[in-house]
Every structure is written in C-alpha cells, then in structure tokens.
GROMACS .gro file of C-alpha atoms in nm:
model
  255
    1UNK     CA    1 -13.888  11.230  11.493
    2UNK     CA    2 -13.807  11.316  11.871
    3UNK     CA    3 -13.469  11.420  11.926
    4UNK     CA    4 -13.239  11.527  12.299
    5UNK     CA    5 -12.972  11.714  12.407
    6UNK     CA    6 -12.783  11.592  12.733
    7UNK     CA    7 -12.455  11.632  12.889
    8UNK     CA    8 -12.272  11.253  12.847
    9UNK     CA    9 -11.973  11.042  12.914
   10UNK     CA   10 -11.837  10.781  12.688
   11UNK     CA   11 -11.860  10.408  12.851
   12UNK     CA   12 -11.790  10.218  12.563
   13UNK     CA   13 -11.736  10.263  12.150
   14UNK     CA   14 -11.743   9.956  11.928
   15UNK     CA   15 -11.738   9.913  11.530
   16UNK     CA   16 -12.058   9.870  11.333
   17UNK     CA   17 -12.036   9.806  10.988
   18UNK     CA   18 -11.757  10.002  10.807
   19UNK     CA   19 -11.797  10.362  10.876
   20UNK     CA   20 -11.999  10.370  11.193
   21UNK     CA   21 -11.989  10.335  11.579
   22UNK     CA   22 -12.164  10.206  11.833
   23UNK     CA   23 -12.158  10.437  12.175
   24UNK     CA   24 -12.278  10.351  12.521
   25UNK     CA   25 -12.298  10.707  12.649
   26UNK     CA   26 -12.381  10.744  12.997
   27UNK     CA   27 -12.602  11.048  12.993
   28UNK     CA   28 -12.708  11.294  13.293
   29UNK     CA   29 -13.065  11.356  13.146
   30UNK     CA   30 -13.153  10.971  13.045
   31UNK     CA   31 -12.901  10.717  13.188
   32UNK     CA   32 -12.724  10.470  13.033
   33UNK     CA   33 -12.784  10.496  12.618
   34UNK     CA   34 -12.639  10.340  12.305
   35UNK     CA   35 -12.659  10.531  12.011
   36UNK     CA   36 -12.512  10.471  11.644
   37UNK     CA   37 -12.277  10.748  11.498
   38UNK     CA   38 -12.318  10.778  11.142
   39UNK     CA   39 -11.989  10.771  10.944
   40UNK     CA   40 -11.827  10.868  11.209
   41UNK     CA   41 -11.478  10.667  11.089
   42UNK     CA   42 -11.464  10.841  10.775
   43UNK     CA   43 -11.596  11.229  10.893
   44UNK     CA   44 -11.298  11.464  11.010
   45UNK     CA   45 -11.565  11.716  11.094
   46UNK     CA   46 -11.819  11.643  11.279
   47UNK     CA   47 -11.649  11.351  11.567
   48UNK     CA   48 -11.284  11.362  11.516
   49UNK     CA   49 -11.151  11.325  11.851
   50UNK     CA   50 -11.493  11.377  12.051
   51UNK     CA   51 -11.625  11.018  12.086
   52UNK     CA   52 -11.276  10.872  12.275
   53UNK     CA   53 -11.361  10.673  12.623
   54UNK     CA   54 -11.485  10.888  12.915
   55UNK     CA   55 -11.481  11.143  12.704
   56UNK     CA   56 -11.711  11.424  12.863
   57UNK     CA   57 -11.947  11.542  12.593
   58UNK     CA   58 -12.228  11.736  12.500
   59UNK     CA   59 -12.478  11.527  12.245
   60UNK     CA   60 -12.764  11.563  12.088
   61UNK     CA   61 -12.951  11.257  11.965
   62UNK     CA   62 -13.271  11.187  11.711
   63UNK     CA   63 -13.471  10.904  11.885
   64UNK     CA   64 -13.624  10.812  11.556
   65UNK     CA   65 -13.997  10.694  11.512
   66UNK     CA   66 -13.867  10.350  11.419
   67UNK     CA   67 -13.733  10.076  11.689
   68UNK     CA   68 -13.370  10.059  11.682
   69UNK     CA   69 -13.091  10.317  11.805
   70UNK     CA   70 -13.104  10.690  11.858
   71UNK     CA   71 -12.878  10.847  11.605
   72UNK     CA   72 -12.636  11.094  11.703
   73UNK     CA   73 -12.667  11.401  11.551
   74UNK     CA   74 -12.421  11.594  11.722
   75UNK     CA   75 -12.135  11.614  12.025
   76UNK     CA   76 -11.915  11.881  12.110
   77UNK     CA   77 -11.625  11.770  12.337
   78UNK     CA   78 -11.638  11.901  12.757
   79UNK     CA   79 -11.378  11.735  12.882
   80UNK     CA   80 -11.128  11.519  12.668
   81UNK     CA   81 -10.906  11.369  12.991
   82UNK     CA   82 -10.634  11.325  12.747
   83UNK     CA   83 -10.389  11.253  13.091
   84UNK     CA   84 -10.637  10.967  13.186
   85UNK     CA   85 -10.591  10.810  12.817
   86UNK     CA   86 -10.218  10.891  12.788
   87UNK     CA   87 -10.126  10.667  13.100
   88UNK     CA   88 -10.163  10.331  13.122
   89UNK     CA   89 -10.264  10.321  13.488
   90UNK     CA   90 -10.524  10.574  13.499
   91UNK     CA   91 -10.711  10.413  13.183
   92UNK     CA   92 -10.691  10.089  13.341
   93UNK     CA   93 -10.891  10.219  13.669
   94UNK     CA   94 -11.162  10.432  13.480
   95UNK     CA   95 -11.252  10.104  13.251
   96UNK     CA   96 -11.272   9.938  13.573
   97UNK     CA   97 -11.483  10.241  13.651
   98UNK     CA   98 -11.660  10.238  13.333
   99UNK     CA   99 -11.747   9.870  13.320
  100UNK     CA  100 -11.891   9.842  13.656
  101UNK     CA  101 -12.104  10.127  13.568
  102UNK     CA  102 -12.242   9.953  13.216
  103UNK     CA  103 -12.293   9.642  13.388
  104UNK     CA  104 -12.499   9.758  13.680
  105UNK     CA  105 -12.702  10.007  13.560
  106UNK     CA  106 -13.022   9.942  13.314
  107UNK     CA  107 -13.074  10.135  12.987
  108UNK     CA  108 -13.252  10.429  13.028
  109UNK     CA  109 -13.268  10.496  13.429
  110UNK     CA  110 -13.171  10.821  13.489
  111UNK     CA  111 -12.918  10.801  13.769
  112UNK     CA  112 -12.792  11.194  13.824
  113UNK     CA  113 -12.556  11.073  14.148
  114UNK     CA  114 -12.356  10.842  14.016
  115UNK     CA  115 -12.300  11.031  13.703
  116UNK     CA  116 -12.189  11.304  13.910
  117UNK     CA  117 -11.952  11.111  14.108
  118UNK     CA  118 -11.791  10.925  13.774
  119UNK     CA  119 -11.796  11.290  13.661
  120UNK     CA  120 -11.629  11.398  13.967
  121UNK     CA  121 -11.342  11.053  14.020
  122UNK     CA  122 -11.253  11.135  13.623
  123UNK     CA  123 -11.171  11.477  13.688
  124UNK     CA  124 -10.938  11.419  13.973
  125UNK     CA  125 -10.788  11.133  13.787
  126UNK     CA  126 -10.694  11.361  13.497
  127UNK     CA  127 -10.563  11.637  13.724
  128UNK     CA  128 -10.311  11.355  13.931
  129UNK     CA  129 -10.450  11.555  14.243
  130UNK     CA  130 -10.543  11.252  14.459
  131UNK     CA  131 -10.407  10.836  14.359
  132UNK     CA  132 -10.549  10.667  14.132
  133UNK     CA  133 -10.609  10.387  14.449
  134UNK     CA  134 -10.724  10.620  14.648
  135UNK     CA  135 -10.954  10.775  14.401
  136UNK     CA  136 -11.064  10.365  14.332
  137UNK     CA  137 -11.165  10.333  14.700
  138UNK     CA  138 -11.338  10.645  14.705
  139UNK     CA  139 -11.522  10.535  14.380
  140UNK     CA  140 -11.605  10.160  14.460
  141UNK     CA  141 -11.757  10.261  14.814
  142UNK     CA  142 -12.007  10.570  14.656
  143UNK     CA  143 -12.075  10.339  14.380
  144UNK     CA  144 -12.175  10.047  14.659
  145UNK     CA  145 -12.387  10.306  14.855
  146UNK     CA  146 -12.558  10.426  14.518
  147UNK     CA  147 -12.649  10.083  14.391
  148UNK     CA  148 -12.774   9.957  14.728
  149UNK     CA  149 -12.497   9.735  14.813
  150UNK     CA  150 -12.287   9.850  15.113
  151UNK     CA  151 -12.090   9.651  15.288
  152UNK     CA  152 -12.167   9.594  15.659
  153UNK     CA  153 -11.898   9.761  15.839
  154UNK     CA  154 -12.096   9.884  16.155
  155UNK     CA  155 -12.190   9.576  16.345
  156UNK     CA  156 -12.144   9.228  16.371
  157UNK     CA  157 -12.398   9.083  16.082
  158UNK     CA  158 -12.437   8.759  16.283
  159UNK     CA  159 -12.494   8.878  16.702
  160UNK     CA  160 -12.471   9.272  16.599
  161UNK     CA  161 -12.231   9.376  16.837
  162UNK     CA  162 -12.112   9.741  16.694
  163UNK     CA  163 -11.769   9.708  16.518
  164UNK     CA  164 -11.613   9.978  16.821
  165UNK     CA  165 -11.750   9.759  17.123
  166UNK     CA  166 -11.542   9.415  16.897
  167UNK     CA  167 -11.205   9.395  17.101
  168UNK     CA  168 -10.981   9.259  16.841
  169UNK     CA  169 -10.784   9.488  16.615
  170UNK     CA  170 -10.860   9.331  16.290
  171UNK     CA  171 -11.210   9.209  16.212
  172UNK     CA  172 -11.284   8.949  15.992
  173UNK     CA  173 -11.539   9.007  15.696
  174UNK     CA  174 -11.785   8.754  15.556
  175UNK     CA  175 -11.860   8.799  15.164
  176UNK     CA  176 -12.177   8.555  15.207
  177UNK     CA  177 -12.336   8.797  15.427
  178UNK     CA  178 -12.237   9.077  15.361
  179UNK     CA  179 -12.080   9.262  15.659
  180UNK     CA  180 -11.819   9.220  15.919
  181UNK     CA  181 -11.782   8.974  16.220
  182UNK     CA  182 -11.703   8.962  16.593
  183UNK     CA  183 -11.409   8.741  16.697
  184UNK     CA  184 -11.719   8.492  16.850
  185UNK     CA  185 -11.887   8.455  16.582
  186UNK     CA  186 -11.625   8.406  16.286
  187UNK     CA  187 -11.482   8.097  16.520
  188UNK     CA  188 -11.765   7.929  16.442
  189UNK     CA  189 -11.729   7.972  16.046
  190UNK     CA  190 -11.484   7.921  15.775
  191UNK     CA  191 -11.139   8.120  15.761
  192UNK     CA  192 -11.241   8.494  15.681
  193UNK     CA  193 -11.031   8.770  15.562
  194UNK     CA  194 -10.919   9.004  15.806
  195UNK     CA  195 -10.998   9.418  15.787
  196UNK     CA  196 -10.801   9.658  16.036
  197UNK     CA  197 -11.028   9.835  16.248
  198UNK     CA  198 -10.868  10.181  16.069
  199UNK     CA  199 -10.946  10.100  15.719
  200UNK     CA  200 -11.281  10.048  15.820
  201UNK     CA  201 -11.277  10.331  16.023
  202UNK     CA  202 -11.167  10.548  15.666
  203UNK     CA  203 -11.452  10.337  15.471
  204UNK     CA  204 -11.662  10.481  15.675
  205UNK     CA  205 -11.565  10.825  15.685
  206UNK     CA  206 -11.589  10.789  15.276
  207UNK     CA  207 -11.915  10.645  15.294
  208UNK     CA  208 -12.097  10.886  15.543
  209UNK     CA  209 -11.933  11.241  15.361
  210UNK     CA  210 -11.960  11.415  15.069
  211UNK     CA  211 -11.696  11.371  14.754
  212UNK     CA  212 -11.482  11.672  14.876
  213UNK     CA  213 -11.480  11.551  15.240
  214UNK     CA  214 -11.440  11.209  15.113
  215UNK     CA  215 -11.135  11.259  14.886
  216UNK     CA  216 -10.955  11.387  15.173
  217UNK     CA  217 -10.916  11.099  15.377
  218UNK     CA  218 -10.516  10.972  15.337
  219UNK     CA  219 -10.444  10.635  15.366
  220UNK     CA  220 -10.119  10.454  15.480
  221UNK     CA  221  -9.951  10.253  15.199
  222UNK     CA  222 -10.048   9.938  15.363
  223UNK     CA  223 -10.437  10.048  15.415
  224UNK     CA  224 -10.446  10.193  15.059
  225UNK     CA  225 -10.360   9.812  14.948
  226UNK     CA  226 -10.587   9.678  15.239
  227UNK     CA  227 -10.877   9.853  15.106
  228UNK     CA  228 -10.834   9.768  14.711
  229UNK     CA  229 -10.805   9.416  14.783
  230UNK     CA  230 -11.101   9.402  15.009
  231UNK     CA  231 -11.322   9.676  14.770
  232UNK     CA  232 -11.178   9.433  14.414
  233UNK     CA  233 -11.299   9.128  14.599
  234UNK     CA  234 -11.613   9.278  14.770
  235UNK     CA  235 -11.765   9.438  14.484
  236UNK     CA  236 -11.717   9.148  14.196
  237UNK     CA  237 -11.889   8.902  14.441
  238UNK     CA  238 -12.224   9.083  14.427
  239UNK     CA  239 -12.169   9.147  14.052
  240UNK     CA  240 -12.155   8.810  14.015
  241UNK     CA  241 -11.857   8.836  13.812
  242UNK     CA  242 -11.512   8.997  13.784
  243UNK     CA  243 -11.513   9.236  13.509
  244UNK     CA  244 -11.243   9.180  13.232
  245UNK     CA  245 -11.094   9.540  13.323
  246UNK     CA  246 -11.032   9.457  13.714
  247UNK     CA  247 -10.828   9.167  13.584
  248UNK     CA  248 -10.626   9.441  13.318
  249UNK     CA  249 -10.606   9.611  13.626
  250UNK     CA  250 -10.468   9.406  13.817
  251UNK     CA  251 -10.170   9.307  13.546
  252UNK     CA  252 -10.106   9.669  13.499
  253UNK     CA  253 -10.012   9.723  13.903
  254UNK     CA  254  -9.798   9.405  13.850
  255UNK     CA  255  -9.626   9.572  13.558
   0.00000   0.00000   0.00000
C-alpha cells in the first residue's frame, strides 16, 4: 500500500457511518483530496481538535491498493485559527473561501498558488491585521486570476477603448462579457451596473502585485462595499451558481 505526507487545509468534514469522517483536505503536494478518518469521533488521541475547518495540518495518508478513499493515518495540527472559528464573521468569509475553492478545483490537481494564497488570506484573517472585506476582495480577485477568469477591467470589451482614455467617472460592467464598457457602447445595451473608476483602479493594483503589496491597498468604506458587491456578483456568475456560504454571508453582514 502507497502512502503520503503533505502539508493540508481542511475544506470540508462530514459524518460517515458512526465513528468516522469524511475530509476534503486541500493539500499543497496533491490538490484537492477526500480522505476517510477512521474512528475519528470516538479517538481522543490521535484527531481531537486537529481535523476542525481550515484547520492547517500536517497529514499523512495510505492510498490503499483498493479503489475507494485514502485513509488517514495521521495529522498533527499547524495552524488551528481558533479566532477565525470563534467569530461569526470571519467563519462566514473563509467558507465562502473554502467553498469556492472545492467547487472549482478538480480532485487531485496540484494547485501550489492558490493554496498559498488561502494559506496566506487565513492567516491574516486570524491575526484581525487587515478586514475581513478587504481580505475578501483581495481573495476573490487572486482566486479569479488563478482560475483563468479575470474580469476585464482594462479596456472597453466591446470597441476596446482603454478604461483611462473612457471620460466618465463610473464605468459600467457587463457580466455577459466579461469586462467593462465605454459610455458608447453600454447605450446601446441593457442597464449595467456602474464601477468607479478608483475601485477599479485598486482591483487592479491587487491583481497586478504580489499578496504583501496587494494587502496594502486601503479602501474607502464606500469602495470596500463597491467592490464586494461587484466581486459576490462577478464571481457566482461564472460559477454558475451562488454558493450556499455567500448567501450565510450575506445574512451575517445584515446581522
């Protein structure tokens, strides 16, 4: 029987059966993995407190010679985030996290820079350092870039006039195709929402630089909520879906 060690972060732990668990770890070395752990409901040992979400741990799994799941064999706990999981807020934006990462990504395709920037938004969660919108933004746009799916803030996506030659102040944005739109050429469609020529200026800046350049960037109150609404409505269109944590979310910021 084959068997790996990897550094991993806990997407998602369901029941199975009365003593075990189901985890979708999202693992540097392999990707996204489930993997069943053995009585771990009943063992105060071996997983007490280890296998909470985004938990960072290090595992080590036997593959098996058998189909079916890798068994964990072992996990000692990295990183618990115990803030993130203590507030109500900050869990509610790294499931949002979480679940857009398990829904894009395949099993098994090793993807080392988004694990490093889900490793890197988790940490300054925890540490209250930067918002948790801000940190959202920062997260949504890398996560866009990574998975091929930008949004077309540069240039007009119909006559592709550059967004600094467009003389309005606010520039509307078509989902359909993806990208931004010159005063001219949004008359001649529907009603578009409308993005301030500064947000997109900071989306940018986010998009372009690295995480510690990127989680500099301050927004305004009013851009902060400019960007989520644009980023929460952008990024569930080309999932096809919203995800059931965006809409917990969203409740939560009511509350």
């Amino acid at each position: 029987m084959s068997s790996y060690s990897t550094p991993a972060i806990v997407l998602r732990k369901i029941d199975y059966g009365e003593y075990d668990f189901v985890i979708t770890l999202f693992a540097l070395k392999k990707g996204k993995v489930s993997v069943i752990a053995k009585s771990a409901k009943k063992s105060k040992k071996r997983f007490a407190g280890i296998l909470e979400l985004f938990s960072e741990i290090d595992v080590v799994c036997n593959a098996g010679r058998r189909k079916g799941l890798p068994v964990l064999q072992e996990a000692a706990l990295k990183y618990p985030f115990f803030l993130i999981r203590s507030s109500a807020l900050k869990t509610a934006y790294a499931s949002y996290w979480a679940e857009l990462i398990n829904e894009w990504m395949e099993s098994g395709q090793k993807q080392v820079q988004l694990y490093q920037l889900f490793q890197y938004v988790l940490r300054k969660l925890d540490s209250s350092q930067v918002s948790e919108a801000s940190l959202s933004i920062l997260f949504q746009i890398k996560f866009l870039t990574i998975a091929g799916l930008s949004p077309n803030l540069i240039q007009c996506s119909v006559c592709r006039t550059e967004v600094e030659k467009i003389k309005e102040t606010r520039v509307r944005f078509d989902f359909a195709k993806g990208g931004i739109l010159c005063d001219e050429c949004a008359s001649k469609t529907l009603q578009k929402p409308l993005l301030s020529k500064g947000v997109i200026k900071q989306l940018l800046w986010i998009e372009k630089g690295d995480l510690v350049k990127a989680v500099r960037v301050r927004f305004s109150s009013d851009a902060l909520k400019e960007g989520s609404e644009f980023l929460e409505t952008f990024v569930p269109y080309h999932l096809g879906k919203e995800p059931r944590s965006l809409k917990f979310l969203k409740q939560i910021r009511k509350w």
